[in-house]
XYZ file of C-alpha atoms in Angstrom:
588
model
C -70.789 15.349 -58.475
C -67.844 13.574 -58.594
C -65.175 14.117 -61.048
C -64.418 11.852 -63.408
C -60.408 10.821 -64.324
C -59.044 11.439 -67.712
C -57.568 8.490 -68.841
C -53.751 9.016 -69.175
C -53.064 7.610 -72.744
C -49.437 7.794 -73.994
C -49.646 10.097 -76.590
C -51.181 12.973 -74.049
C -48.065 11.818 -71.539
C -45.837 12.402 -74.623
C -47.038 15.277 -75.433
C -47.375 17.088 -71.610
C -43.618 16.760 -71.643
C -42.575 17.989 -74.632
C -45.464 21.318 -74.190
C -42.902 21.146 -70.341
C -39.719 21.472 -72.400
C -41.182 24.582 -74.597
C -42.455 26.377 -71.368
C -40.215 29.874 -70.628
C -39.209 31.861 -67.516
C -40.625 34.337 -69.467
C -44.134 32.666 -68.926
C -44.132 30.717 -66.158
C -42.356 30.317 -62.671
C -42.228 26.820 -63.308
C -39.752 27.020 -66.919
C -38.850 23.598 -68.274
C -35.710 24.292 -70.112
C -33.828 21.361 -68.577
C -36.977 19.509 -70.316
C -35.991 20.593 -74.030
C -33.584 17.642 -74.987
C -35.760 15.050 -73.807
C -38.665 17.070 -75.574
C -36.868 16.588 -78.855
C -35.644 13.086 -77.997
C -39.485 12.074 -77.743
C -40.302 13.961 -81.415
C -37.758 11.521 -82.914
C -40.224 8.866 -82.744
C -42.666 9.907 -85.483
C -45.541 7.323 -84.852
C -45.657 8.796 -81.085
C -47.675 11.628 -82.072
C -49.245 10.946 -85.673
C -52.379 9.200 -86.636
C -50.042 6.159 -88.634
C -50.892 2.862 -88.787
C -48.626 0.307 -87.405
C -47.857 -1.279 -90.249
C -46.710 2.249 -91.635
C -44.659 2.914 -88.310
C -41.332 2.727 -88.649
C -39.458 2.763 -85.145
C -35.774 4.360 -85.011
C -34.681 2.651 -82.387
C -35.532 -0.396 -82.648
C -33.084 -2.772 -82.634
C -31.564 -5.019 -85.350
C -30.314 -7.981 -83.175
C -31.773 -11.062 -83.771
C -31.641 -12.384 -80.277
C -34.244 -12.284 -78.260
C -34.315 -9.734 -75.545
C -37.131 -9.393 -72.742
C -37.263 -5.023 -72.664
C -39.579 -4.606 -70.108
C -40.293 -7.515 -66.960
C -43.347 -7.349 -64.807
C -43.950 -8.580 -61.621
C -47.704 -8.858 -60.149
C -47.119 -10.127 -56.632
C -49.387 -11.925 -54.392
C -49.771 -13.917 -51.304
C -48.752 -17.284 -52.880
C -47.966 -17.087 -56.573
C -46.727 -14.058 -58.413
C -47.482 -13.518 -61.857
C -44.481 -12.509 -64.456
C -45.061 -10.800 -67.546
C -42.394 -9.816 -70.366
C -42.615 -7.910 -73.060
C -40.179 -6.978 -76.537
C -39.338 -4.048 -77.957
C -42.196 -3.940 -80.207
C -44.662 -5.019 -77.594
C -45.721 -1.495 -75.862
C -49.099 -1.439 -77.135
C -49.506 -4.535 -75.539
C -47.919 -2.861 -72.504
C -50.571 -0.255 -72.163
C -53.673 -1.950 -72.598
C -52.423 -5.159 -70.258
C -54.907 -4.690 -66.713
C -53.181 -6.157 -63.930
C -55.890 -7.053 -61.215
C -54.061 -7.315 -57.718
C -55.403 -7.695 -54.307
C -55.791 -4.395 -52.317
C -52.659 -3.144 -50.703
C -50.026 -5.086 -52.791
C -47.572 -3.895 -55.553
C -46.351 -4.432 -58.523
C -42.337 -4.480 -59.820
C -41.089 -3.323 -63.219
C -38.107 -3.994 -64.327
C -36.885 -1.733 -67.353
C -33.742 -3.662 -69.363
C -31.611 -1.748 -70.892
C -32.778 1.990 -73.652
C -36.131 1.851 -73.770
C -37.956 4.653 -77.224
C -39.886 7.042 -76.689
C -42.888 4.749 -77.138
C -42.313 2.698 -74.471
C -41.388 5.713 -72.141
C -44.512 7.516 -72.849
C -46.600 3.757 -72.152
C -44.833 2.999 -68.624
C -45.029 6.724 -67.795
C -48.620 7.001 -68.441
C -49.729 3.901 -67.424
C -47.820 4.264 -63.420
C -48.642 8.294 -63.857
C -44.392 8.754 -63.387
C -43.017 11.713 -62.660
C -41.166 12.990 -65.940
C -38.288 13.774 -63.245
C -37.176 10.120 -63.170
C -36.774 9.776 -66.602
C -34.685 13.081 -67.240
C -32.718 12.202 -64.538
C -32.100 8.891 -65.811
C -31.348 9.926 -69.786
C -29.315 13.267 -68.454
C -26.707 12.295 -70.879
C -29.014 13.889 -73.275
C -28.676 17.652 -71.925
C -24.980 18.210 -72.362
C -24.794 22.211 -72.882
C -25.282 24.258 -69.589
C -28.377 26.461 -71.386
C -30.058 22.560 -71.258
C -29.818 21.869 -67.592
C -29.150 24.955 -66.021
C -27.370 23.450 -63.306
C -30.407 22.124 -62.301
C -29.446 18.630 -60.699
C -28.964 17.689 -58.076
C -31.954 19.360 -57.091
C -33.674 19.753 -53.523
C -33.638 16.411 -51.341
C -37.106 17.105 -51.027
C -38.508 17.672 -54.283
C -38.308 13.628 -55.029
C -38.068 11.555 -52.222
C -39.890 8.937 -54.614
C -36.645 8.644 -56.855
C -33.332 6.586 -55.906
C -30.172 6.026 -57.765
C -28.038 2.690 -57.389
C -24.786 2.035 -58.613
C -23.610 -1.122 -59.850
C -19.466 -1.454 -60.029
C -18.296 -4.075 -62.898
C -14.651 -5.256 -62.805
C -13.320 -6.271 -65.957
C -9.785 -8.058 -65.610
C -7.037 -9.124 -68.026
C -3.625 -10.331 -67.508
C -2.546 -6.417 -68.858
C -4.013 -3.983 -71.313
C -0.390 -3.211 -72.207
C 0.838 -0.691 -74.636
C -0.193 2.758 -74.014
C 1.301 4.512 -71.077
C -1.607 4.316 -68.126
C -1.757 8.081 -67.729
C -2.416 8.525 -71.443
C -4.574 5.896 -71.801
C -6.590 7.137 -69.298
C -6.692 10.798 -70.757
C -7.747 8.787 -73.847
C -10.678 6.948 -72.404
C -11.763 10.090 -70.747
C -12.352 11.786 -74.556
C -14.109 8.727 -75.900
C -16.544 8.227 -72.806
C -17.311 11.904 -73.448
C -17.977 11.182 -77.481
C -19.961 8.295 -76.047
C -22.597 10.031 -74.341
C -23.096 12.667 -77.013
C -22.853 10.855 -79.953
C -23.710 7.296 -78.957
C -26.638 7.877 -76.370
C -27.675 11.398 -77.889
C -28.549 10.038 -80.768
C -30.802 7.433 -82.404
C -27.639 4.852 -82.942
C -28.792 3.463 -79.140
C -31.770 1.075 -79.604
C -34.157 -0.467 -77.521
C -32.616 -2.831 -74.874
C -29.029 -1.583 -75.385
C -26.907 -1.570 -71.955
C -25.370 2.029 -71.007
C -22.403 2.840 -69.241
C -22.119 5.950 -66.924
C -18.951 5.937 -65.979
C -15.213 3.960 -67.054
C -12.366 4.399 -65.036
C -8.522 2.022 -65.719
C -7.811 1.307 -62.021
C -4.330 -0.408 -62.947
C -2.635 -1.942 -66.265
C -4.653 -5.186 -64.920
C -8.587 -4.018 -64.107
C -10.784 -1.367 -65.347
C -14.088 -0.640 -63.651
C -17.434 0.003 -65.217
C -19.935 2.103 -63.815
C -23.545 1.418 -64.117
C -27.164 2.886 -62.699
C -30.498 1.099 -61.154
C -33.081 4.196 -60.975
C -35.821 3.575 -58.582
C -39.029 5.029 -58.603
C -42.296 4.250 -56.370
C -45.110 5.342 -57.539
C -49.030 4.835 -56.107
C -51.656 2.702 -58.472
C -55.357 2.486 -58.301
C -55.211 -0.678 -56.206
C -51.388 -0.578 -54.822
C -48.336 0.755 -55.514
C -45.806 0.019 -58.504
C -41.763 0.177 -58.039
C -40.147 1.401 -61.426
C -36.712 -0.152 -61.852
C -34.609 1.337 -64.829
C -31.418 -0.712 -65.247
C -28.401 0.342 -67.072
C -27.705 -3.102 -68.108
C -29.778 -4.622 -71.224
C -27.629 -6.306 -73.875
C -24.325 -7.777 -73.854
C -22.031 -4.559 -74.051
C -20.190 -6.171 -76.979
C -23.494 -5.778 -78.600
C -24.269 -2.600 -77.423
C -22.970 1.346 -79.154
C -19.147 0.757 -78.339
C -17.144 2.580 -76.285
C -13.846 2.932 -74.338
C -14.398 -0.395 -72.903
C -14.826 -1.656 -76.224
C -10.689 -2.599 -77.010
C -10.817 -4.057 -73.482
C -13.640 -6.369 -74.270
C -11.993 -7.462 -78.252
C -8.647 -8.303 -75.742
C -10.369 -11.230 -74.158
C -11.151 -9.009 -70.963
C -12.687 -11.109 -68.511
C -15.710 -9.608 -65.980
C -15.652 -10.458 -62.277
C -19.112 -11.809 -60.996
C -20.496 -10.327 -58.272
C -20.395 -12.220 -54.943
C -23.288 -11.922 -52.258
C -24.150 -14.157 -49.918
C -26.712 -15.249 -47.519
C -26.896 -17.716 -44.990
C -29.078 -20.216 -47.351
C -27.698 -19.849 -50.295
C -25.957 -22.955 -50.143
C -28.660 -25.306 -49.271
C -31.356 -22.427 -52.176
C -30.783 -21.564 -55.594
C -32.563 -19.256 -57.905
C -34.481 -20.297 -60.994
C -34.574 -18.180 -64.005
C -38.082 -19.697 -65.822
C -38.077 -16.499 -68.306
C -34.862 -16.683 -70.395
C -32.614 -19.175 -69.373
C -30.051 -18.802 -71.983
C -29.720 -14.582 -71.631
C -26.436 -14.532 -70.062
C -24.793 -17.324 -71.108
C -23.829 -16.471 -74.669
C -22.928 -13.121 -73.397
C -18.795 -12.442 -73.947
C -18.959 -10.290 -70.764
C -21.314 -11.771 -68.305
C -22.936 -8.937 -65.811
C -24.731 -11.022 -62.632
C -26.780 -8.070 -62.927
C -28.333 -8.639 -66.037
C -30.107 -11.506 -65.151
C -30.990 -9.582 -61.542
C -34.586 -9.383 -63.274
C -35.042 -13.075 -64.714
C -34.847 -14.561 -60.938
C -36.403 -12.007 -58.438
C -38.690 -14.221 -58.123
C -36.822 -16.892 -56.445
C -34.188 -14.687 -55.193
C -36.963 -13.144 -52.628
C -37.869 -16.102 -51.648
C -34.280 -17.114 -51.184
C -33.749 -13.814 -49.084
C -36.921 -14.448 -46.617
C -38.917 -11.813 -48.122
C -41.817 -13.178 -49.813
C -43.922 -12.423 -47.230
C -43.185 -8.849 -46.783
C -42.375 -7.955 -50.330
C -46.082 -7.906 -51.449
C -47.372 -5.108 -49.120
C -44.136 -3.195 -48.416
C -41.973 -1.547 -51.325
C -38.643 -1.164 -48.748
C -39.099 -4.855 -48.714
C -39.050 -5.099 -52.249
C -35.970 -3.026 -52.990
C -34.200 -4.511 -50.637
C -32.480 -7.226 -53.038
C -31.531 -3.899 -55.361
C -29.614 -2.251 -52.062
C -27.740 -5.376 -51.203
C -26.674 -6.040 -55.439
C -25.186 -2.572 -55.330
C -23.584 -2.838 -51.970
C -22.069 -6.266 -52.618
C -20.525 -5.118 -56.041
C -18.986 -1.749 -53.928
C -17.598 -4.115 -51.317
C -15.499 -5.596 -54.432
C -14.733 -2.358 -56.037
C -13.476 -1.227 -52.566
C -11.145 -4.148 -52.126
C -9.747 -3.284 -55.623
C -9.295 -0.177 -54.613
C -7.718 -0.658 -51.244
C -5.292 -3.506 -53.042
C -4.239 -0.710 -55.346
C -3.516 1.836 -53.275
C -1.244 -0.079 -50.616
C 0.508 -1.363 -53.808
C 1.496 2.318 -54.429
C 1.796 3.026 -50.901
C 4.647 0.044 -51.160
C 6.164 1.410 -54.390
C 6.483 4.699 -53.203
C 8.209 3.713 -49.771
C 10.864 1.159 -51.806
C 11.742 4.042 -54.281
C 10.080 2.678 -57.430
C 7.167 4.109 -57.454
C 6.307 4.902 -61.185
C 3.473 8.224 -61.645
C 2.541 7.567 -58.240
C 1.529 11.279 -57.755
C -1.411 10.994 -60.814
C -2.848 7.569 -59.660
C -2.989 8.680 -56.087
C -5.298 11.626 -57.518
C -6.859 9.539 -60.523
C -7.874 7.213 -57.273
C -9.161 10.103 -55.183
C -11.550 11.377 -57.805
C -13.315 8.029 -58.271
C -13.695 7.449 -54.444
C -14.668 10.925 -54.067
C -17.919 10.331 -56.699
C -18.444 6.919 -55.130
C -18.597 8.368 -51.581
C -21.306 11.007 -52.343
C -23.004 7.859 -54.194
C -22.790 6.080 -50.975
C -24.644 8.948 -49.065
C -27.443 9.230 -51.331
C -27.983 5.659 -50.852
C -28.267 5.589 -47.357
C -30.672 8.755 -47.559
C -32.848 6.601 -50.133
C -32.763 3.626 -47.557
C -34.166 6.398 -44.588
C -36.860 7.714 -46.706
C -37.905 4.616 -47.675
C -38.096 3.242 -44.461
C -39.631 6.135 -43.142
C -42.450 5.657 -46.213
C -43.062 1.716 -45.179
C -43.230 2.863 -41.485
C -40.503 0.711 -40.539
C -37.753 1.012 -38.057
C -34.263 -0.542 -37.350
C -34.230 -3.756 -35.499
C -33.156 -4.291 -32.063
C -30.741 -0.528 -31.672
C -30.881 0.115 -27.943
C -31.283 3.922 -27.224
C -28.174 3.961 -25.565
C -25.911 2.176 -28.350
C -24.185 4.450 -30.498
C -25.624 5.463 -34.173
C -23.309 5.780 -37.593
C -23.140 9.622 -38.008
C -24.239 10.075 -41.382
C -27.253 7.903 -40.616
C -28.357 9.310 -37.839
C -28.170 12.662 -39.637
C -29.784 11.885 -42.608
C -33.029 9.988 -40.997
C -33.485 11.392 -37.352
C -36.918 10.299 -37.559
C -36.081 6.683 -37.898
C -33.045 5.933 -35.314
C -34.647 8.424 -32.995
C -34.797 7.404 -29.594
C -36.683 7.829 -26.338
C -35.131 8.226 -23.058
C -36.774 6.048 -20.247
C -35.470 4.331 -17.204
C -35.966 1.438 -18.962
C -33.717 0.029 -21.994
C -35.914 1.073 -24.894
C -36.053 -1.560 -28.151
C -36.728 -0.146 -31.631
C -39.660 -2.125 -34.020
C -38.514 -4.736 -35.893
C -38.941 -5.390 -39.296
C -41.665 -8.293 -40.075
C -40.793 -10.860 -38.310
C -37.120 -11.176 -39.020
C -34.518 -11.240 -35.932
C -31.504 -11.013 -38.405
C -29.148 -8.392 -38.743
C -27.456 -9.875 -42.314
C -27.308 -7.459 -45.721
C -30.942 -8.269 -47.031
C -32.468 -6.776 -43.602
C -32.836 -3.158 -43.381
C -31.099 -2.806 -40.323
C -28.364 -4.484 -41.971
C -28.381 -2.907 -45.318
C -28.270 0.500 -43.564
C -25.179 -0.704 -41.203
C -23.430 -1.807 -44.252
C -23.842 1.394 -45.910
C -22.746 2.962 -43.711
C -19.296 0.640 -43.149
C -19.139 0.950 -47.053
C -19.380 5.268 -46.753
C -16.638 5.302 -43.958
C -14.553 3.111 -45.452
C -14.203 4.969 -49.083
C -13.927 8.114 -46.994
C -10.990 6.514 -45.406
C -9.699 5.099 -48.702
C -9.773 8.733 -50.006
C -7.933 10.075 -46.960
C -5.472 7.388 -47.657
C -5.086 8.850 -51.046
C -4.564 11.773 -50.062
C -1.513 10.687 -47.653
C 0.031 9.121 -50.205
C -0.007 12.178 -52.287
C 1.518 13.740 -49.251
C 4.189 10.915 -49.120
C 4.516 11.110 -52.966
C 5.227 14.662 -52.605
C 7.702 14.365 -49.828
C 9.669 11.540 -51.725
C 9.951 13.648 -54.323
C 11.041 16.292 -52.400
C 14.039 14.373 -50.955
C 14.785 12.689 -54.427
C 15.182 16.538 -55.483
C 17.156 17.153 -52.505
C 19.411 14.193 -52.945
C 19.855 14.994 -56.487
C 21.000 18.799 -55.747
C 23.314 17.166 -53.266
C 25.249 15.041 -56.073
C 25.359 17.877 -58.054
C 27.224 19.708 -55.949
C 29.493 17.519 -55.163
C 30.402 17.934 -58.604
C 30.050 21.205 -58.848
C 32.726 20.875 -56.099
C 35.129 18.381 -57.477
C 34.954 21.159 -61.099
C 35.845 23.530 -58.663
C 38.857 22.149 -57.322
C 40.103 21.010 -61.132
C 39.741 24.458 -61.754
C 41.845 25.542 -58.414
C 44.823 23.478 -60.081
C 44.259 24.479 -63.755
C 43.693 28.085 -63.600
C 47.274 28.446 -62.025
C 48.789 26.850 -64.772
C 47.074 28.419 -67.591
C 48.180 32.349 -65.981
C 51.922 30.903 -65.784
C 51.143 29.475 -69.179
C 49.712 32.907 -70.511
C 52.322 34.748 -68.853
C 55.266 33.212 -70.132
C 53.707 33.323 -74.020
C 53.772 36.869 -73.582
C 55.406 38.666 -76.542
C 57.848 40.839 -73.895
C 61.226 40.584 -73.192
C 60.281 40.092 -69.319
C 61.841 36.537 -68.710
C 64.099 36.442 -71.649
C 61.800 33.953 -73.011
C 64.306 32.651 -75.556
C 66.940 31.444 -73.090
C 64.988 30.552 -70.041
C 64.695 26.995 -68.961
C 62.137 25.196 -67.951
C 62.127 24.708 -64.666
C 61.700 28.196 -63.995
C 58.239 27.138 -65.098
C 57.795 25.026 -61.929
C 59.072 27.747 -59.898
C 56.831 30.238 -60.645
C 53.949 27.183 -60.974
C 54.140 25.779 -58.174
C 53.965 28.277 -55.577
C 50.831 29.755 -57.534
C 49.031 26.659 -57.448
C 49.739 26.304 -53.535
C 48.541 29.664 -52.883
C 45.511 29.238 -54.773
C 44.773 25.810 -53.214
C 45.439 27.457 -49.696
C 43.170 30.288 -50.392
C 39.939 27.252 -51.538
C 40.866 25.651 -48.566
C 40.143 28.813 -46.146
C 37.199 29.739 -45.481
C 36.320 33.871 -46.311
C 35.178 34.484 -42.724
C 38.221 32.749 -41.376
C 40.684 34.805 -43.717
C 38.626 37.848 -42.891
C 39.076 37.237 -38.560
C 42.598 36.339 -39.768
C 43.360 39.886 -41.363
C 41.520 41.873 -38.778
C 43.220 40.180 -36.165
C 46.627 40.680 -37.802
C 45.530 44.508 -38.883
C 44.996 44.825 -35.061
C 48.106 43.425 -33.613
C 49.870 45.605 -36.151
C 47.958 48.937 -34.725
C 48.931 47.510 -31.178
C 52.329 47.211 -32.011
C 52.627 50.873 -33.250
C 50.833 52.365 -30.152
C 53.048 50.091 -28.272
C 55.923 52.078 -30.023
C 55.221 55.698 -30.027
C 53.399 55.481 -26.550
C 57.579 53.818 -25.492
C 59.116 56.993 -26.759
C 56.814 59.575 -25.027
C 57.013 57.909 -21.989
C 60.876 58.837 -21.900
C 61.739 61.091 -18.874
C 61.626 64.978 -19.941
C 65.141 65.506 -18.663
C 66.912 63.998 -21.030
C 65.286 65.886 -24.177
C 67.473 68.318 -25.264
């Protein structure tokens, strides 16, 4: 007999994770102790677990904006048409019971906007059957003390090659955020990002749809950058597969918990759009049929936000309607290219920056050039490791969709850190002949929304913070040495003088002993009747001894007296070897 599937309702999804989080190394070899602050996090939502009725449910995190905001987006592909569904924050009943019907083989892409409750995790987790992994990893601004997490992530490569992390890079800009000193300010923002995530996210003042921000960083007294995630996650269905996209970026963020950013945004702070391009994009445009108006009352306007409303379109812009359907690589591909287009910007910015200190430092007016150099470091240093696990998600999912790079002759060389990452995908055979690798589809083109492309430009992007970071790191060499010979140069005017003191002193002293000695109370010069210019004669041949004796140097006075001390000693033997060298006769 066949066994028949338990229907995965939220509630028993709710609950398996929070019976995870109470699970002990005592008990088990599988503890869940990195589980225990999303375990409470779900118990804040009361109606999760109880038997209320919904018009006795009151939700905690829902939110008290009165414009409208599409939570959760759902795309049911197909060969022609795809269906879109949206749903509010109140809307995850509706969520759950919703039966999307698709043709065998093809998938289906949700697009999460913003904090979602615990309602709505437990219906999109039980629903797609997610791994509870991808949403602790995504909310890990919940476990703040070490007991939580156990420096636990990041875990083994292989123990989730279904989840992926992008990074989306906002510049904000402003003529100059003025007032504090940089380094302080910085040290400042630092603190309040921290008392962001604990008391902001890890709490029930975040509501549903509310953009987060992982990261804030003041590049110069002109641009800040904000730091925001995509989480991916493909999961199998009955009939397909699903992709599970978590975005950071919901709301407005001047309508979402405040933070650092915050004074930057009330100061008329103006975002930078991010650029892509593609061949047709001049002669295409994208439609966004769910909520036109989304972005446009926005005071800081994220292109990302309205990613979601036009994916639609912007596949079809991109060539990849075809391919989208039936392969999940293909469908993620417009996330990749987002996230690499916004870190070509945030590259420039900070390539611009650096050579500006560079400059400063080697025209002497460089001003803390030491702590941006290593503020700058730090910041390429986390986006570089970013980097690489984004070309390892690219392999595996290429090596999941059974696709290869595009037209790589086995003799042509391969980026390093892609070819070591996904050996399985640029390996080549050796033949006689030159051997050509699969393409993807039908495509022939190498540009950013291929995956021959994406992964090229990956790996540009990787070696070029790497450099940017070695640059840092030479100007904190330079910075250092500058420094260095500043110090030097300085000790060199100081002794100078320390030397002119010195010979003030070689003229004063003098006169203060003939001073001294003639106001001494003894009869030596007959003080009452001696005249003055026996003053100058004992003065001035004191002074020129004394400025005789700075002039020489010790090692020259010292050759001086040995040399005389030895003539002397000559002379004598010369002497006393003169009288016994008298003849013997004439002694007496």
């Amino acid at each position: 007999m066949e066994r028949r599937k338990v229907a995965l309702t939220p509630e028993k999804y709710a609950r398996a994770i929070i019976l995870l989080s109470k699970r002990y190394s005592s008990k088990s070899v599988f503890p869940g102790n990195n589980y225990v602050d999303i375990g409470e996090w779900l118990l804040q939502d009361r109606s999760l677990l109880s038997s209320a009725k919904p018009d006795e449910e009151i939700d905690a995190f829902a939110s008290m904006s009165e414009q409208p905001h599409d939570l959760v987006v759902v795309y049911n592909t197909g060969d022609k048409k795809w269906d879109v569904q949206q749903y509010r924050q109140d809307q995850h009943a509706a969520f759950s019971s919703t039966t999307s019907i698709l043709a065998g083989g093809l998938g289906q892409l949700v697009f999460i906007r913003g904090f979602i409750s615990p309602s709505w995790l437990s219906a999109i987790g039980s629903k797609y059957k997610i791994d509870p992994e991808f949403f602790r990893r995504h909310m890990d601004f919940l476990s703040a003390s070490i007991d939580r997490h156990a420096y636990s992530f990041p875990s083994l490569t292989s123990s989730s090659n279904n989840i992926f992390r992008l990074c989306v890079s906002t510049l904000l800009h402003r003529d100059d955020f003025g007032g504090q000193d940089l380094h302080s300010q910085r040290v400042s923002q630092l603190n309040e990002l921290g008392t962001y995530k604990i008391q902001q996210l890890g709490s029930t003042r975040v509501r549903c749809g509310d953009s987060l921000v992982r990261e804030y960083s003041t590049v110069c007294s002109c641009f800040s950058v904000i730091e925001q995630w995509i989480s991916l996650c493909i999961t199998k269905t009955d009939t397909g597969w699903a992709v599970i996209a978590w975005m950071d970026q919901g709301r407005p963020l001047e309508k979402s918990p405040p933070g650092p950013w915050t004074s930057h945004i009330e100061s008329k702070a103006t975002p930078l759009p991010i650029l892509q391009h593609h061949p047709k994009m001049a002669f295409r445009t994208t439609i966004n049929d769910l909520d036109p108006d989304a972005n446009v009352s926005a005071e800081i306007q994220q292109s990302t936000s309205i990613l979601p409303l036009q994916y639609e379109s912007l596949i079809a812009l991109v060539d990849l309607a075809r391919r989208a359907p039936q392969d999940p690589l293909s469908m993620c591909i417009p996330l990749f290219a987002h996230a690499a287009f916004s870190e070509v910007q945030f590259l420039n910015l900070m390539d611009s920056r650096i050579q500006t200190q560079i400059n400063s430092i080697a025209e002497g007016i460089s001003d803390d050039a030491l702590g941006n150099f290593h503020y700058f470091s730090n910041i390429l240093n986390r986006h570089c490791q970013q980097l690489k696990d984004s070309i390892h998600a690219l392999c595996k999912l290429a090596e999941k969709s059974g696709q290869e790079l595009t037209g790589v002759k086995a003799e042509s060389p391969m980026p390093k850190s892609v070819a070591s990452v996904c050996p399985s995908i640029l390996g080549t055979r050796r033949q006689s002949s030159e051997t050509q690798v699969k393409s993807i589809g039908s495509s022939s083109s190498d540009g950013p929304f291929t995956m021959k492309g994406l992964l090229e430009d990956y790996e540009q992007l990787h070696v070029r913070c790497t450099d940017l970071s070695t640059m840092c790191t030479r100007g904190i060499t330079l910075a250092m040495n500058k420094a260095t010979i500043e110090e030097s140069r300085k000790a060199i005017e100081q002794s100078e003088r320390v030397k002119k003191l010195t010979l003030l002193a070689t003229l004063f002293i003098p006169l203060s002993f003939s001073s001294s000695l003639f106001g001494m109370n003894i009869d030596l010069l007959e003080q009452g009747t001696v005249r003055f210019w026996w003053f100058l004669v004992i003065c001035v041949p004191i002074i020129l001894f004394t400025y005789i004796l700075y002039l020489w140097d010790s090692q020259v006075l010292k050759r001086f007296w040995v040399k005389l001390w030895r003539r002397c000693r000559g002379y004598g033997r010369d002497m006393t070897g003169g009288r016994s060298g008298r003849d013997p006769s004439h002694i007496v």
